[in-house]
């Protein structure tokens, strides 16, 4: 044995032993202090010495975990007495009862006390290079003035205010002003048509609407106020419309309309926050389901805010001083949780993106990353796929060295897009987090991070449940699949604070949709595969909901509109794989007997009907006219068959013996072939 000169073997043994012990304790010490430095609450959790143990604890001791997080991360007016009172089988979900707080105080006042001049919002206006920064002090002042204005106009606790605005600071202030005075908000995506807006205003029973004169996106102006005026023709309950000026162009104002900015100036800049119970409604957000009627999902105060804040901090590894760039519109849940509530609850700096990924050119995102020094970028696969096609040069042109984490949301991200995002946009340095969640879940539920910093990330997989999330996969008989390497219906086996509480005015629909399919579990409507390693991969919707460019739309909603055309007898809308949009809409239309016209004119008419009644993104990419649709003997349209035809999987059409008239399938196949020849789906 070789020994260093002058060393005895005894010295070596002692030295070695000391080294082993020192490093052992160093590792232990580092782990302990790491997990507490990572999440301070963990110091109080027994036996939690590393991140995997923290994850286990959050699920098996969910109450202790969430109670500690709620105490640590939210400012309470009155502490809660009960952590949770949930019964998934009855659709009863209550968190932090007894507690009172104000969400706007949590998002604004407490940060104004510590760092009033910190930038809260960076409004990345459509006009590139003209960003506007709003500090916490300024945002609080804006919110208070608006809160006072709403109060003066009679808006009170429990009312619901509809917001139809572009993504901008006044829209955020409107949301927070509602929260400040105890009103719920109902943000409607500003791309929705007058009819879709009207339906949501009526269902939410809003008597107050906040809008802007116009919207500007991708260099195009949209007439928001005019759309509101058209919508209100069928909303007699609306008494007042507050109008902000996004552009210089004046709009016609009626006795019902209030010039919002001018009136805000007359208000006091201090607004007493209302003490809200944890389970009071914070907002409604409408989303598509498998019926024609959109559902207003209800999120409440404390649980939602805590979940948005915690996921924002840990999934993206957001640190104080970082600039967070979520490019979603505030009209979707992603905009609510990760442009507004999560970042602001954490005292962060958040970007409000008003434009499109290709305006004025396909370098828009990355030029913005360079100019605003964005640290976390959160976008949709549909945009990534689009930008990939324009080539790497648009990315390489700009300095992206500030980026630390890249996020993906809204739909599955295919491997090619994931790899490009990772290697070209992130230069192979930044973890890519594919985040699975939905309007119903309030925040991210399955995603690769937080995990150990060097834990593997599999391209295109959401992989790991977030703290407190316990996914379960169900087989076709409703039994829990316990092994790995299996696929099933994705459910959640226990409640978490961010989940939706009900559907506005329709708790029975909430129970039937989410709680009854698998009693005792929350059913997400998605399917998932659990790999051999135990990682989750989302396989898509199990119901008649499709996902176009990350936006959910029920096929029934599209069919309802198509059927309103006087020439249409019946229709069936199907989702199909689309290179850029993820899914496109393929519509089968049967015309009434006496209608001879087919073709371009009618297609155009049907498309403009869908655009008018819902929104542009819901328009069919293909319309196939047919003599009849394949139906079961009981008269149900066989969507499975139509889907297979559109996917060109004729071998997969399966058993047709239950069809009323199997010849209908042959006609559909031929019609599809003819259309493809003309139009290439
Ligand atoms: P929304 O509530 O409009 O945000 O839509 C949620 C739906 O989008 C989910 O139920 C999924 O079908 C889909 N979705 C969202 N994120 C992902 C993801 N990371 N991977 C796959 N599908 C996703």
XYZ file of C-alpha atoms and ligand atoms in Angstrom:
704
model
C 0.000 0.000 0.000
C 1.393 3.387 -0.918
C 1.467 5.948 1.900
C 2.386 9.609 1.718
C 5.825 10.190 3.165
C 5.800 10.313 6.959
C 2.333 8.858 7.320
C 1.470 5.910 9.431
C -1.442 3.732 8.634
C -3.072 4.836 11.926
C -2.963 8.415 10.716
C -4.542 7.387 7.450
C -7.389 5.540 9.148
C -8.217 8.409 11.497
C -7.851 10.943 8.749
C -10.023 8.899 6.441
C -12.644 8.379 9.132
C -12.717 12.080 9.901
C -13.068 12.887 6.231
C -15.899 10.450 5.785
C -17.721 11.810 8.818
C -17.157 15.408 7.920
C -18.464 14.932 4.431
C -21.370 12.825 5.676
C -22.416 15.545 8.085
C -21.763 18.160 5.504
C -24.128 16.362 3.126
C -26.750 15.936 5.833
C -26.325 19.531 6.954
C -26.477 20.749 3.412
C -29.592 18.727 2.707
C -31.339 19.928 5.824
C -30.468 23.497 5.274
C -31.146 23.163 1.551
C -34.672 21.961 1.992
C -35.427 24.714 4.539
C -33.722 27.294 2.353
C -35.717 25.924 -0.546
C -38.988 26.092 1.367
C -38.855 27.631 4.850
C -41.985 25.788 5.994
C -40.128 22.497 5.608
C -38.079 23.236 8.753
C -41.218 22.452 10.731
C -42.074 19.189 8.932
C -40.889 16.081 10.772
C -38.538 13.835 8.848
C -38.332 16.064 5.791
C -34.693 16.325 4.818
C -34.777 16.595 1.048
C -37.094 17.556 -1.770
C -38.539 14.095 -2.502
C -39.358 13.788 1.212
C -41.013 17.204 1.072
C -43.131 16.032 -1.857
C -44.169 12.887 0.052
C -44.975 14.940 3.126
C -47.114 17.390 1.131
C -49.286 14.512 -0.028
C -49.431 12.332 3.079
C -49.666 15.279 5.505
C -51.536 17.559 3.196
C -53.248 19.500 5.993
C -50.012 20.321 7.834
C -48.329 21.216 4.573
C -51.023 23.601 3.365
C -51.625 25.103 6.812
C -47.942 25.989 7.139
C -47.807 27.403 3.616
C -50.970 29.462 4.148
C -49.630 30.940 7.396
C -46.231 31.668 5.892
C -47.272 33.037 2.521
C -50.541 34.882 2.965
C -51.352 37.943 5.083
C -54.474 37.275 7.076
C -56.892 39.738 8.615
C -58.166 36.909 10.779
C -56.463 33.496 10.998
C -58.287 30.398 9.777
C -59.496 27.769 12.248
C -60.006 24.795 9.903
C -57.478 23.848 7.241
C -59.850 21.913 5.035
C -63.329 20.515 4.990
C -63.638 18.612 1.738
C -65.743 15.754 0.514
C -65.004 15.089 -3.145
C -67.914 12.697 -3.528
C -70.340 15.538 -2.750
C -68.337 18.221 -4.509
C -67.773 20.032 -1.234
C -64.442 21.832 -1.143
C -63.568 24.303 1.586
C -60.143 25.515 2.611
C -58.987 27.779 5.425
C -62.410 28.369 6.911
C -62.691 31.013 9.586
C -59.914 32.964 7.905
C -60.352 36.420 6.456
C -58.056 38.233 4.056
C -58.049 40.558 1.113
C -56.447 39.321 -2.088
C -55.489 42.806 -3.330
C -53.732 43.518 -0.024
C -51.791 40.285 -0.485
C -50.878 41.223 -4.053
C -50.148 44.896 -3.468
C -50.133 46.585 -0.047
C -47.727 44.227 1.640
C -45.176 44.726 -1.140
C -45.733 48.497 -1.134
C -44.696 48.439 2.523
C -41.380 46.762 1.753
C -40.504 47.851 -1.796
C -42.897 50.460 -3.208
C -40.737 51.266 -6.225
C -40.301 47.677 -7.359
C -41.800 47.141 -10.806
C -44.959 45.049 -10.564
C -46.050 45.070 -14.202
C -44.213 45.511 -17.446
C -46.822 46.124 -20.065
C -45.365 44.877 -23.335
C -47.659 46.807 -25.631
C -48.467 45.640 -29.122
C -46.199 48.387 -30.437
C -42.814 46.758 -29.903
C -40.313 48.737 -27.821
C -42.915 50.919 -26.126
C -43.231 49.005 -22.870
C -44.703 50.675 -19.798
C -43.524 49.851 -16.284
C -45.865 50.092 -13.324
C -44.481 49.951 -9.779
C -46.261 48.350 -6.834
C -47.010 51.828 -5.472
C -48.559 52.901 -8.774
C -50.551 49.698 -9.184
C -51.948 50.024 -5.677
C -52.961 53.602 -6.367
C -54.614 52.617 -9.661
C -56.441 49.761 -7.945
C -57.634 51.948 -5.076
C -58.951 54.694 -7.328
C -60.775 52.125 -9.401
C -62.080 50.348 -6.304
C -63.480 53.644 -5.030
C -64.996 54.408 -8.423
C -66.739 51.032 -8.559
C -67.958 51.488 -4.991
C -69.289 54.965 -5.754
C -71.221 53.453 -8.650
C -72.837 50.945 -6.363
C -70.719 47.832 -6.938
C -70.684 45.912 -3.700
C -69.439 42.766 -2.060
C -70.810 39.681 -3.805
C -71.539 41.429 -7.149
C -69.895 40.103 -10.287
C -68.178 42.524 -12.680
C -67.483 41.421 -16.256
C -64.145 42.582 -17.674
C -63.704 42.610 -21.454
C -60.321 44.186 -21.996
C -56.996 43.691 -23.687
C -54.092 42.522 -21.538
C -52.983 45.791 -19.908
C -52.359 47.314 -16.459
C -55.897 48.696 -16.216
C -57.273 45.210 -16.749
C -55.115 43.944 -13.871
C -56.156 46.923 -11.738
C -59.791 46.102 -12.581
C -59.368 42.529 -11.360
C -57.649 43.696 -8.192
C -60.149 46.513 -7.611
C -62.950 43.948 -7.644
C -60.978 41.840 -5.167
C -60.400 44.920 -3.001
C -64.087 45.749 -2.617
C -65.280 42.157 -2.422
C -66.797 41.851 -5.896
C -66.094 38.833 -8.072
C -64.717 39.344 -11.555
C -65.559 37.571 -14.744
C -62.869 38.229 -17.343
C -64.030 37.381 -20.855
C -61.297 36.914 -23.482
C -61.428 40.011 -25.696
C -61.457 37.822 -28.822
C -64.925 36.467 -28.008
C -67.825 37.684 -30.102
C -70.700 39.878 -28.894
C -72.969 36.842 -28.499
C -70.428 34.815 -26.566
C -69.800 37.836 -24.351
C -73.522 38.401 -23.832
C -74.056 34.778 -22.816
C -71.296 35.075 -20.207
C -72.545 38.428 -18.892
C -76.059 37.037 -18.481
C -74.954 33.804 -16.858
C -72.709 35.700 -14.434
C -75.581 38.113 -13.660
C -73.282 41.103 -14.070
C -74.768 44.570 -13.976
C -71.370 46.213 -14.478
C -68.953 45.795 -17.389
C -65.430 47.175 -17.754
C -64.008 47.513 -21.254
C -61.723 49.600 -23.465
C -62.575 51.687 -26.501
C -60.501 49.436 -28.746
C -57.992 46.629 -28.581
C -54.749 46.446 -30.559
C -53.149 43.123 -31.391
C -50.703 42.258 -34.120
C -51.143 45.772 -35.521
C -54.885 45.256 -35.949
C -57.507 47.250 -34.125
C -60.548 45.508 -32.632
C -63.691 47.338 -31.664
C -64.164 46.257 -28.071
C -66.632 48.937 -27.012
C -68.774 48.329 -30.093
C -68.773 44.604 -29.304
C -69.886 45.378 -25.760
C -72.656 47.635 -27.096
C -73.851 44.834 -29.364
C -73.703 42.308 -26.525
C -75.672 44.534 -24.182
C -78.653 44.555 -26.497
C -79.435 41.175 -25.010
C -78.263 41.956 -21.455
C -80.947 44.217 -19.953
C -79.517 43.845 -16.453
C -76.331 45.765 -17.273
C -76.561 49.266 -15.850
C -73.088 50.664 -16.365
C -70.069 50.261 -18.595
C -66.687 51.681 -17.609
C -64.641 52.510 -20.680
C -60.847 52.880 -20.689
C -59.040 54.384 -23.678
C -56.487 52.019 -25.181
C -56.179 54.111 -28.347
C -56.775 57.779 -29.118
C -59.865 57.019 -31.179
C -63.056 58.279 -29.551
C -66.048 55.966 -29.249
C -69.728 56.696 -28.969
C -70.663 56.970 -25.284
C -74.205 56.559 -23.979
C -75.777 57.527 -20.657
C -74.787 54.108 -19.350
C -71.088 54.598 -20.129
C -68.485 56.058 -17.783
C -65.100 57.415 -18.900
C -63.069 55.267 -16.548
C -59.725 57.045 -16.493
C -61.226 60.505 -16.169
C -63.433 59.411 -13.287
C -60.609 57.544 -11.562
C -58.693 60.800 -11.256
C -61.485 62.194 -9.084
C -61.243 59.315 -6.631
C -59.182 58.997 -3.491
C -55.995 56.982 -3.829
C -56.735 55.079 -0.631
C -59.432 52.412 -0.665
C -60.371 50.442 2.411
C -60.053 46.739 1.588
C -63.013 44.503 2.389
C -62.300 41.599 4.714
C -63.238 38.530 2.687
C -63.862 35.020 3.960
C -61.510 32.412 2.542
C -64.325 30.772 0.636
C -65.922 33.927 -0.810
C -65.839 33.994 -4.599
C -62.783 35.669 -6.130
C -63.701 35.122 -9.764
C -65.675 33.195 -12.347
C -64.002 32.078 -15.521
C -65.959 30.507 -18.334
C -64.609 27.499 -20.141
C -65.973 24.989 -22.607
C -67.358 21.660 -21.607
C -68.894 18.818 -23.535
C -72.289 20.520 -23.818
C -73.150 23.634 -25.811
C -73.237 25.849 -22.730
C -69.934 27.177 -21.356
C -69.494 26.746 -17.621
C -68.493 29.474 -15.216
C -65.949 27.865 -12.946
C -65.778 29.444 -9.536
C -62.507 30.114 -7.716
C -62.391 31.446 -4.204
C -60.013 33.691 -2.295
C -57.373 32.128 -0.070
C -56.885 28.663 -1.524
C -56.629 29.895 -5.103
C -54.175 32.665 -4.235
C -51.965 30.379 -2.174
C -51.853 27.742 -4.894
C -51.112 30.295 -7.652
C -48.325 31.815 -5.556
C -46.710 28.521 -4.555
C -46.770 27.024 -8.045
C -45.428 30.250 -9.546
C -42.531 30.287 -7.086
C -41.578 26.598 -7.277
C -42.436 25.360 -10.756
C -40.517 28.193 -12.386
C -37.977 28.638 -9.598
C -38.947 32.283 -9.395
C -36.622 34.369 -7.223
C -37.020 37.931 -5.974
C -35.866 40.357 -8.628
C -36.592 38.016 -11.545
C -38.691 39.194 -14.483
C -41.439 36.681 -15.234
C -42.737 36.557 -18.796
C -46.021 34.715 -19.223
C -47.376 35.564 -22.666
C -50.934 34.323 -22.102
C -53.898 36.640 -22.439
C -55.559 37.608 -19.149
C -58.794 36.187 -20.573
C -57.595 32.638 -19.880
C -56.777 30.931 -16.605
C -53.043 31.041 -17.423
C -53.237 34.827 -17.562
C -55.105 34.894 -14.237
C -52.745 32.624 -12.327
C -49.355 33.360 -13.909
C -49.601 36.898 -15.309
C -51.512 38.307 -12.369
C -52.190 36.496 -9.111
C -49.185 34.168 -8.671
C -46.458 36.697 -9.547
C -48.098 39.578 -7.658
C -48.720 37.505 -4.540
C -44.984 36.746 -4.615
C -44.037 40.422 -5.038
C -42.687 39.616 -8.483
C -42.275 41.563 -11.691
C -44.625 40.218 -14.333
C -44.875 40.952 -18.046
C -48.276 41.634 -19.612
C -47.976 40.668 -23.259
C -50.470 42.332 -25.561
C -49.143 41.233 -28.937
C -48.624 38.063 -30.996
C -45.508 35.890 -31.440
C -44.954 37.091 -35.008
C -45.658 40.802 -34.769
C -43.888 42.739 -36.165
C -41.755 39.697 -37.006
C -41.042 36.178 -35.695
C -38.304 37.532 -33.419
C -40.847 39.321 -31.206
C -40.610 37.020 -28.170
C -36.827 36.853 -28.128
C -36.304 40.553 -28.784
C -38.618 41.106 -25.831
C -36.658 38.633 -23.704
C -33.478 40.598 -24.477
C -35.020 44.041 -23.944
C -36.914 43.233 -20.739
C -34.265 40.791 -19.424
C -36.850 38.090 -18.886
C -35.778 35.240 -16.603
C -38.705 32.842 -16.949
C -40.568 32.556 -20.219
C -43.961 30.795 -20.232
C -45.710 30.198 -23.562
C -47.845 27.817 -25.598
C -46.711 24.932 -27.831
C -48.744 26.296 -30.740
C -46.575 29.436 -30.792
C -43.386 27.399 -30.401
C -44.370 25.228 -33.379
C -45.105 28.318 -35.441
C -41.792 29.989 -34.580
C -39.838 26.807 -35.214
C -40.976 26.977 -38.824
C -39.530 30.459 -39.249
C -36.059 29.170 -38.404
C -33.383 29.563 -35.747
C -32.054 32.885 -37.030
C -34.919 34.773 -35.374
C -33.876 33.350 -32.039
C -30.097 33.647 -32.453
C -30.411 37.320 -33.300
C -31.175 38.168 -29.659
C -29.445 37.719 -26.325
C -31.357 35.214 -24.229
C -28.756 34.742 -21.523
C -31.136 36.017 -18.820
C -33.460 33.042 -19.339
C -33.412 30.450 -16.542
C -36.614 28.438 -17.033
C -38.834 27.841 -20.054
C -42.444 26.823 -19.554
C -45.063 25.297 -21.833
C -48.811 25.307 -21.230
C -52.207 24.610 -22.705
C -51.740 21.467 -24.767
C -49.265 18.639 -25.238
C -45.893 19.798 -26.528
C -44.570 17.480 -29.223
C -40.970 16.311 -28.972
C -39.746 18.344 -31.936
C -41.097 21.580 -30.472
C -39.788 20.669 -26.997
C -36.294 19.963 -28.347
C -36.240 23.215 -30.298
C -37.454 25.203 -27.286
C -34.799 23.570 -25.136
C -31.810 23.608 -27.458
C -32.377 26.690 -29.618
C -34.325 29.069 -27.366
C -32.754 27.914 -24.100
C -29.339 27.066 -25.574
C -29.667 23.722 -23.785
C -29.174 25.511 -20.434
C -32.719 26.038 -19.176
C -35.043 23.386 -17.826
C -38.209 23.176 -19.929
C -41.260 22.656 -17.752
C -44.260 21.210 -19.551
C -47.055 22.226 -17.188
C -50.311 20.301 -17.139
C -53.314 21.948 -15.573
C -56.702 23.397 -16.462
C -59.163 26.149 -15.565
C -60.617 23.776 -12.991
C -57.332 23.142 -11.190
C -56.530 26.845 -10.647
C -52.807 26.248 -11.016
C -50.218 23.810 -12.315
C -50.710 20.236 -11.091
C -48.245 18.079 -13.021
C -44.861 19.362 -14.169
C -41.196 18.302 -14.014
C -40.224 20.908 -11.400
C -39.809 21.389 -8.464
C -37.659 18.316 -8.090
C -33.965 17.901 -7.385
C -32.132 20.463 -9.541
C -30.500 17.734 -11.618
C -33.514 15.391 -11.781
C -34.161 14.234 -15.324
C -36.712 15.947 -17.545
C -38.223 13.840 -20.303
C -39.127 15.850 -23.432
C -42.845 16.370 -23.902
C -43.858 14.957 -20.538
C -45.442 16.786 -17.619
C -43.979 14.033 -15.412
C -44.298 14.845 -11.705
C -47.157 15.953 -9.459
C -46.791 19.291 -7.662
C -46.848 19.548 -3.859
C -50.066 18.172 -2.422
C -51.180 16.635 -5.705
C -51.992 12.942 -5.798
C -52.917 11.785 -9.307
C -54.720 8.509 -9.914
C -55.388 6.668 -13.180
C -58.668 4.787 -13.586
C -59.447 1.863 -15.825
C -62.632 1.552 -17.884
C -64.426 -0.077 -14.959
C -63.595 2.773 -12.627
C -60.910 0.923 -10.700
C -57.663 2.594 -9.692
C -54.693 1.399 -11.735
C -51.908 0.867 -9.270
C -49.035 -0.283 -11.451
C -46.819 1.677 -13.804
C -46.708 1.558 -17.590
C -50.495 1.993 -17.758
C -52.960 4.439 -19.275
C -56.241 5.575 -17.818
C -58.553 8.438 -16.948
C -56.656 11.081 -15.009
C -58.169 11.863 -11.626
C -56.988 13.543 -8.467
C -57.239 11.436 -5.363
C -57.277 14.287 -2.883
C -58.307 17.927 -2.869
C -55.875 20.840 -3.076
C -56.498 24.504 -2.256
C -56.406 25.815 -5.839
C -59.200 23.670 -7.248
C -62.472 25.183 -8.512
C -65.297 25.009 -6.004
C -68.317 24.805 -8.253
C -69.882 25.882 -11.535
C -71.651 29.197 -11.123
C -75.365 28.565 -10.668
C -75.031 24.875 -11.432
C -73.473 22.851 -8.644
C -75.225 19.770 -9.934
C -73.300 20.032 -13.230
C -70.084 20.400 -11.231
C -70.847 17.198 -9.340
C -71.884 15.300 -12.463
C -68.860 16.415 -14.491
C -66.065 16.142 -11.965
C -67.177 14.140 -8.946
C -69.596 11.465 -10.094
C -67.610 9.702 -12.835
C -65.200 8.286 -10.205
C -66.765 8.716 -6.754
C -64.324 10.095 -4.206
C -62.011 11.415 -6.935
C -61.856 14.595 -8.981
C -62.071 13.673 -12.678
C -60.077 15.983 -14.945
C -61.583 14.943 -18.293
C -58.096 14.064 -19.572
C -56.435 10.727 -20.165
C -52.861 10.037 -19.093
C -50.131 7.430 -19.322
C -47.937 6.595 -16.326
C -44.543 5.427 -17.507
C -42.442 2.610 -16.091
C -40.607 5.226 -14.037
C -43.894 6.605 -12.671
C -43.927 9.782 -14.789
C -47.177 11.159 -16.181
C -47.822 11.959 -19.815
C -51.119 13.547 -20.771
C -52.728 11.771 -23.699
C -55.614 14.194 -24.403
C -59.255 14.805 -23.636
C -61.608 11.929 -23.037
C -64.706 13.990 -23.741
C -65.947 15.970 -26.728
C -63.727 18.908 -26.025
C -60.955 19.888 -28.397
C -57.984 22.114 -27.919
C -57.263 24.615 -30.688
C -54.026 26.533 -30.177
C -54.312 25.877 -26.465
C -57.915 27.121 -26.302
C -60.578 24.739 -25.223
C -63.728 24.452 -27.283
C -66.565 21.966 -26.992
C -67.585 20.312 -30.236
C -71.196 20.738 -29.096
C -70.714 24.515 -28.968
C -69.576 24.574 -32.600
C -72.378 22.249 -33.681
C -74.952 24.434 -31.924
C -73.837 27.368 -34.027
C -73.623 25.445 -37.319
C -77.114 24.123 -36.741
C -78.423 27.675 -36.402
C -77.781 28.239 -40.125
C -81.117 27.912 -41.879
C -79.602 25.614 -44.539
C -78.204 23.108 -42.033
C -80.110 20.037 -40.901
C -77.439 18.678 -38.601
C -73.709 18.690 -38.050
C -70.843 17.001 -36.236
C -67.602 18.766 -35.317
C -64.478 16.678 -34.754
C -60.957 17.573 -33.638
C -58.051 16.411 -35.778
C -54.266 16.741 -35.458
C -53.040 20.031 -36.828
C -49.365 20.837 -37.362
C -49.453 24.277 -35.801
C -52.627 24.516 -33.774
C -52.331 21.137 -32.082
C -55.901 20.394 -33.072
C -58.041 21.790 -35.861
C -61.812 21.617 -36.343
C -63.312 19.375 -39.023
C -67.057 19.784 -39.454
C -69.477 17.404 -41.159
C -72.605 19.205 -42.282
C -75.866 17.732 -43.552
C -78.004 20.229 -45.426
C -81.780 20.419 -45.388
C -83.524 18.654 -48.239
C -84.554 21.701 -50.241
C -81.108 23.316 -50.113
C -79.104 22.957 -53.260
C -76.140 25.222 -52.492
C -72.941 23.731 -51.279
C -69.406 24.884 -51.509
C -67.463 28.027 -50.939
C -70.314 30.445 -50.232
C -71.935 28.299 -47.644
C -68.573 27.473 -46.047
C -67.868 31.146 -45.724
C -71.308 31.750 -44.280
C -70.848 28.985 -41.707
C -67.400 30.228 -40.757
C -68.545 33.762 -40.232
C -71.435 32.447 -38.144
C -69.027 30.591 -35.831
C -66.753 33.606 -35.655
C -69.713 35.851 -34.823
C -71.287 33.559 -32.259
C -68.148 32.220 -30.573
C -64.744 33.454 -31.756
C -62.419 33.127 -34.719
C -60.378 30.322 -33.237
C -63.431 28.036 -33.176
C -64.002 28.225 -36.975
C -63.818 24.896 -38.812
C -60.722 24.387 -40.966
C -62.691 21.926 -43.084
C -66.369 21.611 -43.805
C -67.492 18.401 -45.442
C -71.060 18.353 -46.740
C -72.709 14.956 -46.436
C -76.065 13.401 -47.252
C -76.253 11.809 -43.805
C -74.103 11.039 -40.786
C -73.347 7.555 -39.456
C -75.674 6.924 -36.533
C -76.478 4.218 -34.039
C -79.920 2.628 -34.171
C -80.896 4.862 -31.294
C -80.009 7.898 -33.419
C -76.688 8.944 -31.837
C -74.024 10.242 -34.192
C -71.070 7.829 -34.210
C -68.309 10.349 -33.563
C -65.780 7.590 -33.103
C -66.289 6.622 -36.738
C -66.055 10.217 -37.966
C -62.872 10.730 -35.955
C -61.265 7.667 -37.524
C -62.208 8.818 -41.007
C -60.672 12.233 -40.401
C -57.564 10.645 -38.902
C -57.429 8.395 -41.993
C -57.368 5.362 -39.759
C -59.903 3.305 -41.657
C -58.696 0.068 -40.070
C -59.562 1.575 -36.722
C -63.167 2.315 -37.639
C -64.062 -0.838 -35.717
C -67.357 -2.558 -35.301
C -70.064 -0.986 -37.457
C -72.743 -3.502 -36.607
C -74.561 -1.102 -34.301
C -74.920 1.428 -37.106
C -78.314 2.174 -38.447
C -77.031 2.273 -42.023
C -73.394 1.203 -42.539
C -73.452 2.577 -46.113
C -73.375 6.086 -44.617
C -69.753 5.424 -43.606
C -68.705 4.702 -47.179
C -70.244 7.991 -48.304
C -68.400 9.824 -45.542
C -65.089 8.194 -46.496
C -65.545 9.129 -50.133
C -66.551 12.704 -49.285
C -63.490 13.032 -47.060
C -61.225 11.787 -49.823
C -62.689 14.273 -52.287
C -62.304 17.149 -49.869
C -58.696 16.185 -49.105
C -57.906 16.144 -52.765
C -59.143 19.710 -52.972
C -57.882 21.018 -49.654
C -55.171 18.829 -48.048
C -56.013 18.627 -44.275
P -57.946 25.192 -20.109
O -58.776 24.924 -18.923
O -58.639 25.988 -21.146
O -56.610 25.774 -19.736
O -57.662 23.786 -20.817
C -57.166 22.719 -20.071
C -56.956 21.531 -20.939
O -55.853 21.762 -21.830
C -56.568 20.296 -20.157
O -57.673 19.599 -19.662
C -55.781 19.501 -21.191
O -56.635 18.789 -22.043
C -55.073 20.587 -21.982
N -53.717 20.835 -21.431
C -53.317 21.862 -20.683
N -51.997 21.776 -20.418
C -51.546 20.654 -21.006
C -50.271 19.994 -21.081
N -49.188 20.507 -20.520
N -50.204 18.829 -21.748
C -51.297 18.314 -22.343
N -52.522 18.882 -22.319
C -52.654 20.045 -21.653
